[in-house]
């Protein structure tokens, strides 16, 4: 695997500004199931710099949620490493891992199940403070009120149970809880997709504001391209357990290099009839293959409109190029040349 | 699929093996000397020594177990200490009686249980549902042996139409056989009917609220097709499991029913053996019953796999 | 990609019901059947516990003048072959049934709940525990109880132990299933991510969310245990005479069923009242926890 | 010409905590070959509304109003007559194609069932027709797939099965209840293409329920925006997207980040507050509590649907007049 040279090689060093907030090295997670081995994450290299939001997009079954869990040591990798602030946390266990959990945290998709129904909001937010001994008991209530205030909740809410809150409020509490120990890395796994459209906006705004104020690095996982475009500095695209493209958001959304990135972008309907109906359309044939048995060669080749023989046999490595304007992009596609040029996709394929 | 079945079978065998160990050790953990227990306090030392030698009680316990296991595998369960008859033979005579009772009871239970369960579910919230559900709840609260006594009181004494006790083998007189078994089977069966009815009702309600039921309705299918072709079949999967589990409980129920109606089946044999302190017999009966129960559970599991294509075929797209 | 929509007509409010044990208990009391069950249970249990004060005579006192006499002003529920007062004996019998029943359920829960918690949370331990549970389940419930009672010898305490052993697998399986379900929910992942220890996750995050399910299971296990005690005593393997027990009374009544129907009827009715009350309330609890009755 | 005409539809659902007025005086109509989108957030009554048209809504729900189809009011028809309409004249597809298909029946059989119910065909004819239908909705290896069980198919294939089931008897109206919500975007695009294609080929009217403005923009001809059980704005999609008059419609549109406008980094504007649960029809605007421009008039009378400047019909006393892009 070639490593993006923006990353500090090896991820050594300590606390210096160059150490990435998160560095995933050749990360693999296979699950044994009754039907065989699911290759959920299958060799991912990814770096998140300090204070940056990296958007991770992909469809169901792409392994993006598993990647999120690996990144905060909620799952143990089959191989590879998860380096946070210079330390491989995937191999830590017990007390040391628990101590380190102060510096990275996660919020989940479903606000209905991500908070303990038997705890009040205050208890939920105070718990990480107690575990990591951040405030003394006396100052706890004040600290909790303060944290609730930063996520836009009134202090009275501390006495309520989760089932008394709306979805949006619950997601704010989740954020408050996750950010209470002031982590340097936050993984947000589809934090808005279970919410109503009108509520999604305020939660996206909140994440943007909090990130701006607190400066944590964020892995923002979503299938909602628009949300990712709104929030992320850089974007990674996953397909069947592999990252197929990483680029700054501007480049990715204006000129995607990998065919899958482009198809994904064009499949998301725009909330504007004129634009939506006049744009070039590419409808993917076939289905997402099973992660039990990913295709040989490039994993996308069975659905790729421009696949050639080489794609069927040889798996493309992630390559990095510097694009006009100085930004860098990484991609895993044989058909993109070093100038970032690739054959156009055939438009209007017959559906099915 | 085949490996899954083999794994399941292997598990059942392991469970049976462990069960045999438990029974074997359980009997040996009895307070006091088995030989004394067998002979009673009057046994003289010579006899005790004889018994010990005959049953190998002086050997180390693993030797005894190895010996016993070897015998069990060959189908030899030892001799009764009270009558001297081979345990396997005695059980062999009692088993068909219990099986007949159990099968009759199960038929009663399934017919009544499924029928009324479907009726209650399809009339949810209406008086019919209320009546059926309350009756089932009441029936669950009635001890079966008391139900048996009440049956005898009403149908054999106050209004004598059925015999109060006893058993006539089927091949001697089928009619008499049935006359003697009607009441025990009804008593045992209706108790389980209540359990099956409740399960059928709740899994039917579950099935009826499924999205695919809405699809079936949206297709314009008639109500009976929706209920029987779509909902019932899906809810029966759950019912099958429950019926399988209840078969074991039915064996327990038979013990006491046989006691009340004086039927010479496994249940009566067990209780008599307990009071006679006939340990080889107790050991034998418990192992046979456990074996039967493990077999039933195994068959239920396999049946389940057969009925549900999601388990049967596996594979397909991950979802 | 699950987006909550109005696909089902359930309004948001009903989905947000609290599943806390206390809330479930209160909801159960709000249903007429649940309230009735609770009231009857309280009355019958109280009658049993207050037997020494309520019963007109000592349960062993014999009225040789009136053996096997039917219900009358003197003996409201009649007398048995020794002329003992049935009402007094029934009250004492309820007392014994309730004590044995409760003791066995408490015992079963004390053993079963920790085992279930551990089995559900630690997959490696689960293999051992589940295999043990399988072995226990290989013996039909009552056969197990009968066998154990035979080994331990007849006594109230031993009956409770024998019944408890039979009830343990139910608790283990239920709690294990509940832990597995809860473990799959994000709040447990969130608790791990917050840096909690396993003990604290089990104790503070998982157990409190399993209490209502446990409550339902207990309410189901109590009538089971009461019926089980009655059966063991009926077979002569439970409470030892002359201590009055409903099961023993029924066993004795068999002999006189043709002449003294009251001996068979009243103790049975007492058992029915007791179990029915608990069953009614247990059902209401289950409905209160899960209105669709999906869980068993 | 209108194929389906819904007048003043109300649906009241009893719940444990009192009843809920899920739909409150909803009216709309859809013409031949027209795609009408009903859009709104969860709990706004859009699904209950269309399910209640043919008695598929929650049990014990009280449905009032008129549902006019082929010169008859469906709400007054007997269950048997209604059953003949279902699947034959008006067909449905649902959100989650996994749960909407019977897990224990091969998918081909499930499609055959509709044919058996409404068309007089032999078994062989039905089977052949199923293969034809599968091919029409783009299911490869149709004959083989017909024998598969739902769990053996992917989400996209399952939804294609649902669609083929719905169009089996050539219905005049297809009601699609969030047909792509459970699917990935690339699959969503394919399913939407199929729906458009079928509309063109078969000329049926489609009522599409969705919460996604992008889907509306892609496929609909007209749109009804629902809020708390009521239609609050209605019009051709050009008008509704260009000059939404209701503050809620505007809020919905500005709450979604617009792709390609990253450079502007315009802040998203959510709508404060939450959707209320309505117990009975109130004589006021139900959006007033979340609306910045609400006044006494909004709280003291229900605003009627009236023509707005932008060409839509809107239920608002203070409609917006500017183009939405001009903000």
Short mmCIF file of C-alpha atoms in Angstrom, two decimals, chain B residues 38 55 78-87 89-90 93 269 272-273 276-281:
data_model
loop_
_atom_site.label_atom_id
_atom_site.label_comp_id
_atom_site.label_asym_id
_atom_site.label_seq_id
_atom_site.Cartn_x
_atom_site.Cartn_y
_atom_site.Cartn_z
CA UNK B 38 -31.26 -50.91 48.57
CA UNK B 55 -23.13 -53.57 41.47
CA UNK B 78 -29.25 -52.85 34.89
CA UNK B 79 -31.75 -54.70 37.05
CA UNK B 80 -34.38 -53.30 39.31
CA UNK B 81 -33.34 -53.61 42.93
CA UNK B 82 -36.92 -54.11 44.08
CA UNK B 83 -38.21 -56.66 41.59
CA UNK B 84 -35.02 -57.95 40.02
CA UNK B 85 -36.42 -57.44 36.54
CA UNK B 86 -34.25 -55.82 33.85
CA UNK B 87 -34.83 -52.07 33.97
CA UNK B 89 -37.64 -54.34 29.93
CA UNK B 90 -39.81 -52.68 32.56
CA UNK B 93 -43.45 -52.01 28.85
CA UNK B 269 -42.97 -46.15 37.36
CA UNK B 272 -43.03 -45.95 42.53
CA UNK B 273 -39.28 -46.37 42.01
CA UNK B 276 -39.12 -48.12 46.63
CA UNK B 277 -35.64 -46.53 46.55
CA UNK B 278 -35.07 -48.53 43.39
CA UNK B 279 -32.01 -46.61 42.18
CA UNK B 280 -31.22 -48.60 39.05
CA UNK B 281 -34.80 -48.00 37.99
#
